[in-house]
Amino acid sequence: MDFPDLRAHLVAEAARFRAAALAAAPDAKVPSCPEWTATDLLDHVTGVYDHKLQSMRLLREPAEADRIARGGVAVERFDAALAELLAEFDDRGPESLAYTWYGPDQTVGFWIRRMAQETVVHRVDAELAAGLPVAEIDAALALDGIDEMATVMLAWGSRAYREWVADAVAANLGLEVGLDAGERAWTVSVTAAGIDVADGAGTGTVVSGTPGELLCWLWRRLPVDAVTVDGKAEDAQALYDLVEMFAQ
């Protein structure tokens, strides 16, 4: 997706997130993040936005001392953080230098994409907390999110954080699962070197669904059996469990 589209999705999903979070009781539990209330969820997203602001402004990993102090109630803090984040994106542009945790891409554009994806997943959380139906996720945004999970979180992350995930990778050597979202497909393979991702769903076990369903499944906002599995159910379960290490 291009950056204007990602920014537009960020704005739209932030509005949906805000509305759903306010529809929930402040102390309502978030089923997909049971340690959080709806207020905690609002504050979490605010904190994520503020962290990205400081990552762009400081060009390094922000420390606790760099945390932005905000006043007002939770939704007022969220509104202020979102407004600042969008202004920072617009002032800098996607090609500008920024600190990110993803070595291959140290640009503002990485954060534009990441915040669009962060926000749509937490919009689902807010809808669940409010007891609302989960609204459909735009297919193009969901496909981009699946690709981000596969290529950035899994493939790159399994190598960049090798020591942290070594045991989980070793326990799943040889696992191969296809992800079929209709318009696009990927094959996730666990090797001794890390997690590999290739185009196409392959010929082994394949997990399929709409783009939105697969995105929510990978981020564990749907139960493991909420998608179609062609092949070994235990392979789908293994991938679902493995992804939990990366879907933080």
mmCIF file of C-alpha atoms in Angstrom:
data_model
loop_
_atom_site.group_PDB
_atom_site.id
_atom_site.type_symbol
_atom_site.label_atom_id
_atom_site.label_comp_id
_atom_site.label_asym_id
_atom_site.label_seq_id
_atom_site.Cartn_x
_atom_site.Cartn_y
_atom_site.Cartn_z
ATOM 1 C CA MET A 1 0.000 0.000 0.000
ATOM 2 C CA ASP A 2 1.180 3.541 -0.577
ATOM 3 C CA PHE A 3 1.632 5.925 2.320
ATOM 4 C CA PRO A 4 -1.360 8.231 1.636
ATOM 5 C CA ASP A 5 -3.620 5.163 1.775
ATOM 6 C CA LEU A 6 -1.982 3.911 4.965
ATOM 7 C CA ARG A 7 -2.375 7.331 6.567
ATOM 8 C CA ALA A 8 -6.038 7.426 5.526
ATOM 9 C CA HIS A 9 -6.584 3.990 7.052
ATOM 10 C CA LEU A 10 -4.877 5.129 10.251
ATOM 11 C CA VAL A 11 -7.260 8.082 10.526
ATOM 12 C CA ALA A 12 -10.338 5.950 9.817
ATOM 13 C CA GLU A 13 -9.332 3.129 12.154
ATOM 14 C CA ALA A 14 -8.412 5.557 14.931
ATOM 15 C CA ALA A 15 -11.909 7.039 14.697
ATOM 16 C CA ARG A 16 -13.458 3.558 14.879
ATOM 17 C CA PHE A 17 -11.180 2.637 17.764
ATOM 18 C CA ARG A 18 -12.137 5.796 19.669
ATOM 19 C CA ALA A 19 -15.872 5.257 19.153
ATOM 20 C CA ALA A 20 -15.727 1.624 20.252
ATOM 21 C CA ALA A 21 -13.559 2.367 23.280
ATOM 22 C CA LEU A 22 -16.024 5.026 24.416
ATOM 23 C CA ALA A 23 -18.951 2.657 23.835
ATOM 24 C CA ALA A 24 -17.455 0.298 26.403
ATOM 25 C CA ALA A 25 -17.714 0.894 30.129
ATOM 26 C CA PRO A 26 -14.419 2.387 31.349
ATOM 27 C CA ASP A 27 -13.723 -0.692 33.455
ATOM 28 C CA ALA A 28 -14.955 -3.193 30.845
ATOM 29 C CA LYS A 29 -12.489 -6.021 30.304
ATOM 30 C CA VAL A 30 -10.877 -6.450 26.888
ATOM 31 C CA PRO A 31 -11.469 -10.144 26.031
ATOM 32 C CA SER A 32 -8.451 -10.347 23.710
ATOM 33 C CA CYS A 33 -6.202 -8.656 26.314
ATOM 34 C CA PRO A 34 -7.845 -9.726 29.586
ATOM 35 C CA GLU A 35 -5.398 -7.840 31.782
ATOM 36 C CA TRP A 36 -6.685 -4.559 30.310
ATOM 37 C CA THR A 37 -9.832 -2.498 30.762
ATOM 38 C CA ALA A 38 -11.229 -0.238 28.038
ATOM 39 C CA THR A 39 -9.470 2.695 29.720
ATOM 40 C CA ASP A 40 -6.207 0.762 29.779
ATOM 41 C CA LEU A 41 -6.628 0.089 26.050
ATOM 42 C CA LEU A 42 -7.063 3.784 25.313
ATOM 43 C CA ASP A 43 -3.974 4.592 27.350
ATOM 44 C CA HIS A 44 -1.998 1.816 25.682
ATOM 45 C CA VAL A 45 -2.658 3.165 22.184
ATOM 46 C CA THR A 46 -1.897 6.688 23.389
ATOM 47 C CA GLY A 47 1.419 5.446 24.752
ATOM 48 C CA VAL A 48 2.218 3.664 21.483
ATOM 49 C CA TYR A 49 1.587 6.865 19.507
ATOM 50 C CA ASP A 50 3.732 8.871 21.920
ATOM 51 C CA HIS A 51 6.554 6.346 21.658
ATOM 52 C CA LYS A 52 6.559 6.757 17.868
ATOM 53 C CA LEU A 53 6.552 10.546 18.210
ATOM 54 C CA GLN A 54 9.668 10.382 20.336
ATOM 55 C CA SER A 55 11.258 7.775 18.060
ATOM 56 C CA MET A 56 11.004 10.287 15.217
ATOM 57 C CA ARG A 57 12.015 13.314 17.254
ATOM 58 C CA LEU A 58 14.931 11.786 19.146
ATOM 59 C CA LEU A 59 16.189 9.367 16.443
ATOM 60 C CA ARG A 60 16.762 6.703 19.095
ATOM 61 C CA GLU A 61 14.822 4.316 21.298
ATOM 62 C CA PRO A 62 12.909 6.532 23.734
ATOM 63 C CA ALA A 63 13.695 6.019 27.412
ATOM 64 C CA GLU A 64 11.244 6.198 30.296
ATOM 65 C CA ALA A 65 12.427 9.763 30.948
ATOM 66 C CA ASP A 66 11.324 10.689 27.416
ATOM 67 C CA ARG A 67 7.693 9.747 28.047
ATOM 68 C CA ILE A 68 5.330 12.552 27.009
ATOM 69 C CA ALA A 69 3.273 13.901 29.917
ATOM 70 C CA ARG A 70 -0.376 14.416 28.986
ATOM 71 C CA GLY A 71 -3.252 15.766 31.022
ATOM 72 C CA GLY A 72 -6.977 15.175 30.848
ATOM 73 C CA VAL A 73 -9.015 11.989 30.790
ATOM 74 C CA ALA A 74 -7.996 8.972 28.696
ATOM 75 C CA VAL A 75 -9.832 9.974 25.519
ATOM 76 C CA GLU A 76 -8.411 13.497 25.679
ATOM 77 C CA ARG A 77 -4.906 12.085 25.955
ATOM 78 C CA PHE A 78 -5.611 9.805 23.002
ATOM 79 C CA ASP A 79 -6.942 12.665 20.874
ATOM 80 C CA ALA A 80 -3.883 14.802 21.609
ATOM 81 C CA ALA A 81 -1.437 11.990 20.826
ATOM 82 C CA LEU A 82 -3.170 11.113 17.556
ATOM 83 C CA ALA A 83 -3.244 14.748 16.415
ATOM 84 C CA GLU A 84 0.472 15.141 17.155
ATOM 85 C CA LEU A 85 1.319 11.867 15.447
ATOM 86 C CA LEU A 86 -0.496 12.796 12.243
ATOM 87 C CA ALA A 87 1.094 16.243 12.233
ATOM 88 C CA GLU A 88 4.544 14.706 12.702
ATOM 89 C CA PHE A 89 3.956 12.292 9.820
ATOM 90 C CA ASP A 90 2.834 15.144 7.580
ATOM 91 C CA ASP A 91 5.686 17.472 8.533
ATOM 92 C CA ARG A 92 8.388 14.855 8.010
ATOM 93 C CA GLY A 93 7.083 12.729 5.146
ATOM 94 C CA PRO A 94 7.530 8.963 4.783
ATOM 95 C CA GLU A 95 11.107 9.078 3.464
ATOM 96 C CA SER A 96 12.505 11.023 6.434
ATOM 97 C CA LEU A 97 14.867 9.381 8.881
ATOM 98 C CA ALA A 98 13.396 7.911 12.061
ATOM 99 C CA TYR A 99 14.492 5.424 14.677
ATOM 100 C CA THR A 100 12.640 2.110 14.327
ATOM 101 C CA TRP A 101 13.204 -1.350 15.817
ATOM 102 C CA TYR A 102 13.230 -2.815 12.289
ATOM 103 C CA GLY A 103 16.807 -2.641 11.039
ATOM 104 C CA PRO A 104 16.133 -2.612 7.274
ATOM 105 C CA ASP A 105 13.815 0.418 7.431
ATOM 106 C CA GLN A 106 14.750 3.480 9.487
ATOM 107 C CA THR A 107 12.161 5.839 8.048
ATOM 108 C CA VAL A 108 8.958 7.603 9.071
ATOM 109 C CA GLY A 109 7.179 5.448 6.499
ATOM 110 C CA PHE A 110 7.774 2.367 8.615
ATOM 111 C CA TRP A 111 5.842 3.990 11.456
ATOM 112 C CA ILE A 112 3.012 5.127 9.189
ATOM 113 C CA ARG A 113 2.468 1.511 8.158
ATOM 114 C CA ARG A 114 3.009 0.116 11.646
ATOM 115 C CA MET A 115 0.568 2.557 13.274
ATOM 116 C CA ALA A 116 -2.142 1.834 10.701
ATOM 117 C CA GLN A 117 -1.781 -1.870 11.502
ATOM 118 C CA GLU A 118 -1.473 -1.314 15.263
ATOM 119 C CA THR A 119 -4.646 0.743 15.259
ATOM 120 C CA VAL A 120 -6.820 -1.671 13.290
ATOM 121 C CA VAL A 121 -5.909 -4.557 15.623
ATOM 122 C CA HIS A 122 -6.706 -2.487 18.694
ATOM 123 C CA ARG A 123 -9.923 -1.291 17.057
ATOM 124 C CA VAL A 124 -10.966 -4.939 17.101
ATOM 125 C CA ASP A 125 -10.006 -5.092 20.788
ATOM 126 C CA ALA A 126 -12.171 -2.065 21.534
ATOM 127 C CA GLU A 127 -15.156 -3.535 19.698
ATOM 128 C CA LEU A 128 -14.809 -6.762 21.657
ATOM 129 C CA ALA A 129 -14.614 -4.815 24.927
ATOM 130 C CA ALA A 130 -17.775 -2.922 24.023
ATOM 131 C CA GLY A 131 -19.632 -6.076 22.987
ATOM 132 C CA LEU A 132 -20.002 -4.750 19.453
ATOM 133 C CA PRO A 133 -19.818 -6.775 16.247
ATOM 134 C CA VAL A 134 -16.305 -6.641 14.816
ATOM 135 C CA ALA A 135 -16.559 -4.441 11.743
ATOM 136 C CA GLU A 136 -15.048 -5.673 8.500
ATOM 137 C CA ILE A 137 -11.399 -4.779 7.906
ATOM 138 C CA ASP A 138 -10.557 -3.253 4.547
ATOM 139 C CA ALA A 139 -9.104 -6.046 2.398
ATOM 140 C CA ALA A 140 -6.093 -4.080 1.164
ATOM 141 C CA LEU A 141 -5.200 -3.010 4.705
ATOM 142 C CA ALA A 142 -5.591 -6.575 5.977
ATOM 143 C CA LEU A 143 -3.437 -8.010 3.184
ATOM 144 C CA ASP A 144 -0.736 -5.484 4.007
ATOM 145 C CA GLY A 145 -0.996 -6.467 7.665
ATOM 146 C CA ILE A 146 -0.659 -10.181 6.897
ATOM 147 C CA ASP A 147 2.405 -9.434 4.782
ATOM 148 C CA GLU A 148 3.879 -7.325 7.596
ATOM 149 C CA MET A 149 3.355 -10.131 10.087
ATOM 150 C CA ALA A 150 4.891 -12.708 7.745
ATOM 151 C CA THR A 151 7.879 -10.793 6.409
ATOM 152 C CA VAL A 152 8.714 -8.377 9.237
ATOM 153 C CA MET A 153 7.583 -10.025 12.464
ATOM 154 C CA LEU A 154 8.209 -13.666 11.562
ATOM 155 C CA ALA A 155 10.921 -13.814 8.897
ATOM 156 C CA TRP A 156 13.040 -10.878 10.048
ATOM 157 C CA GLY A 157 12.125 -11.118 13.727
ATOM 158 C CA SER A 158 13.086 -14.784 13.976
ATOM 159 C CA ARG A 159 16.594 -13.820 12.940
ATOM 160 C CA ALA A 160 16.987 -10.459 14.658
ATOM 161 C CA TYR A 161 15.786 -11.871 17.978
ATOM 162 C CA ARG A 162 17.220 -15.333 17.421
ATOM 163 C CA GLU A 163 18.237 -15.996 21.030
ATOM 164 C CA TRP A 164 14.813 -15.010 22.359
ATOM 165 C CA VAL A 165 12.889 -17.286 19.973
ATOM 166 C CA ALA A 166 15.463 -20.096 19.604
ATOM 167 C CA ASP A 167 13.573 -22.632 21.705
ATOM 168 C CA ALA A 168 10.273 -22.015 19.931
ATOM 169 C CA VAL A 169 11.909 -22.244 16.517
ATOM 170 C CA ALA A 170 13.733 -25.442 17.475
ATOM 171 C CA ALA A 171 10.507 -26.993 18.749
ATOM 172 C CA ASN A 172 8.814 -26.345 15.384
ATOM 173 C CA LEU A 173 11.550 -27.271 12.905
ATOM 174 C CA GLY A 174 10.025 -28.467 9.657
ATOM 175 C CA LEU A 175 6.650 -26.823 10.254
ATOM 176 C CA GLU A 176 5.196 -25.499 6.999
ATOM 177 C CA VAL A 177 1.821 -23.778 6.795
ATOM 178 C CA GLY A 178 0.244 -21.832 3.948
ATOM 179 C CA LEU A 179 -1.820 -18.705 4.477
ATOM 180 C CA ASP A 180 -4.439 -18.169 1.780
ATOM 181 C CA ALA A 181 -6.292 -14.864 1.834
ATOM 182 C CA GLY A 182 -7.786 -15.248 -1.630
ATOM 183 C CA GLU A 183 -6.041 -12.396 -3.413
ATOM 184 C CA ARG A 184 -2.654 -13.296 -1.948
ATOM 185 C CA ALA A 185 -1.047 -16.286 -0.295
ATOM 186 C CA TRP A 186 2.117 -17.014 1.669
ATOM 187 C CA THR A 187 3.935 -20.101 2.922
ATOM 188 C CA VAL A 188 5.533 -19.934 6.369
ATOM 189 C CA SER A 189 8.320 -22.469 6.939
ATOM 190 C CA VAL A 190 10.334 -23.003 10.112
ATOM 191 C CA THR A 191 13.975 -23.848 9.418
ATOM 192 C CA ALA A 192 17.155 -24.051 11.471
ATOM 193 C CA ALA A 193 18.065 -20.571 10.216
ATOM 194 C CA GLY A 194 14.743 -19.045 11.275
ATOM 195 C CA ILE A 195 11.296 -18.592 9.779
ATOM 196 C CA ASP A 196 11.137 -18.350 5.995
ATOM 197 C CA VAL A 197 8.269 -16.826 4.032
ATOM 198 C CA ALA A 198 7.538 -17.462 0.362
ATOM 199 C CA ASP A 199 4.746 -16.412 -1.994
ATOM 200 C CA GLY A 200 1.976 -18.923 -2.567
ATOM 201 C CA ALA A 201 0.186 -21.229 -0.149
ATOM 202 C CA GLY A 202 2.231 -24.349 -0.918
ATOM 203 C CA THR A 203 0.963 -27.922 -0.970
ATOM 204 C CA GLY A 204 0.905 -28.755 2.738
ATOM 205 C CA THR A 205 -1.447 -27.551 5.444
ATOM 206 C CA VAL A 206 -3.213 -24.329 4.405
ATOM 207 C CA VAL A 207 -5.076 -21.895 6.626
ATOM 208 C CA SER A 208 -7.573 -19.829 4.656
ATOM 209 C CA GLY A 209 -10.078 -17.060 5.233
ATOM 210 C CA THR A 210 -10.864 -13.530 4.230
ATOM 211 C CA PRO A 211 -7.977 -11.065 4.553
ATOM 212 C CA GLY A 212 -9.546 -9.608 7.693
ATOM 213 C CA GLU A 213 -10.079 -13.037 9.235
ATOM 214 C CA LEU A 214 -6.482 -14.087 8.609
ATOM 215 C CA LEU A 215 -5.124 -10.822 9.982
ATOM 216 C CA CYS A 216 -7.163 -11.227 13.170
ATOM 217 C CA TRP A 217 -6.179 -14.906 13.387
ATOM 218 C CA LEU A 218 -2.468 -14.104 13.147
ATOM 219 C CA TRP A 219 -2.841 -11.414 15.817
ATOM 220 C CA ARG A 220 -4.817 -13.935 17.908
ATOM 221 C CA ARG A 221 -7.985 -11.863 17.916
ATOM 222 C CA LEU A 222 -9.820 -14.942 16.618
ATOM 223 C CA PRO A 223 -9.663 -18.448 18.095
ATOM 224 C CA VAL A 224 -7.537 -21.020 16.319
ATOM 225 C CA ASP A 225 -10.567 -22.806 14.861
ATOM 226 C CA ALA A 226 -12.197 -19.664 13.435
ATOM 227 C CA VAL A 227 -10.577 -20.156 10.014
ATOM 228 C CA THR A 228 -10.608 -22.971 7.477
ATOM 229 C CA VAL A 229 -7.778 -25.503 7.714
ATOM 230 C CA ASP A 230 -7.017 -27.771 4.778
ATOM 231 C CA GLY A 231 -4.572 -30.356 6.090
ATOM 232 C CA LYS A 232 -3.333 -30.995 9.612
ATOM 233 C CA ALA A 233 -5.144 -29.098 12.350
ATOM 234 C CA GLU A 234 -2.118 -29.603 14.595
ATOM 235 C CA ASP A 235 0.061 -27.680 12.116
ATOM 236 C CA ALA A 236 -2.335 -24.736 12.178
ATOM 237 C CA GLN A 237 -2.326 -24.862 15.985
ATOM 238 C CA ALA A 238 1.477 -24.933 16.031
ATOM 239 C CA LEU A 239 1.721 -21.840 13.837
ATOM 240 C CA TYR A 240 -0.966 -20.086 15.889
ATOM 241 C CA ASP A 241 0.999 -20.785 19.075
ATOM 242 C CA LEU A 242 4.329 -19.815 17.498
ATOM 243 C CA VAL A 243 3.015 -16.485 16.234
ATOM 244 C CA GLU A 244 2.099 -15.513 19.801
ATOM 245 C CA MET A 245 5.787 -14.836 20.434
ATOM 246 C CA PHE A 246 5.830 -12.258 17.648
ATOM 247 C CA ALA A 247 2.323 -10.769 17.951
ATOM 248 C CA GLN A 248 3.036 -8.561 20.941
#
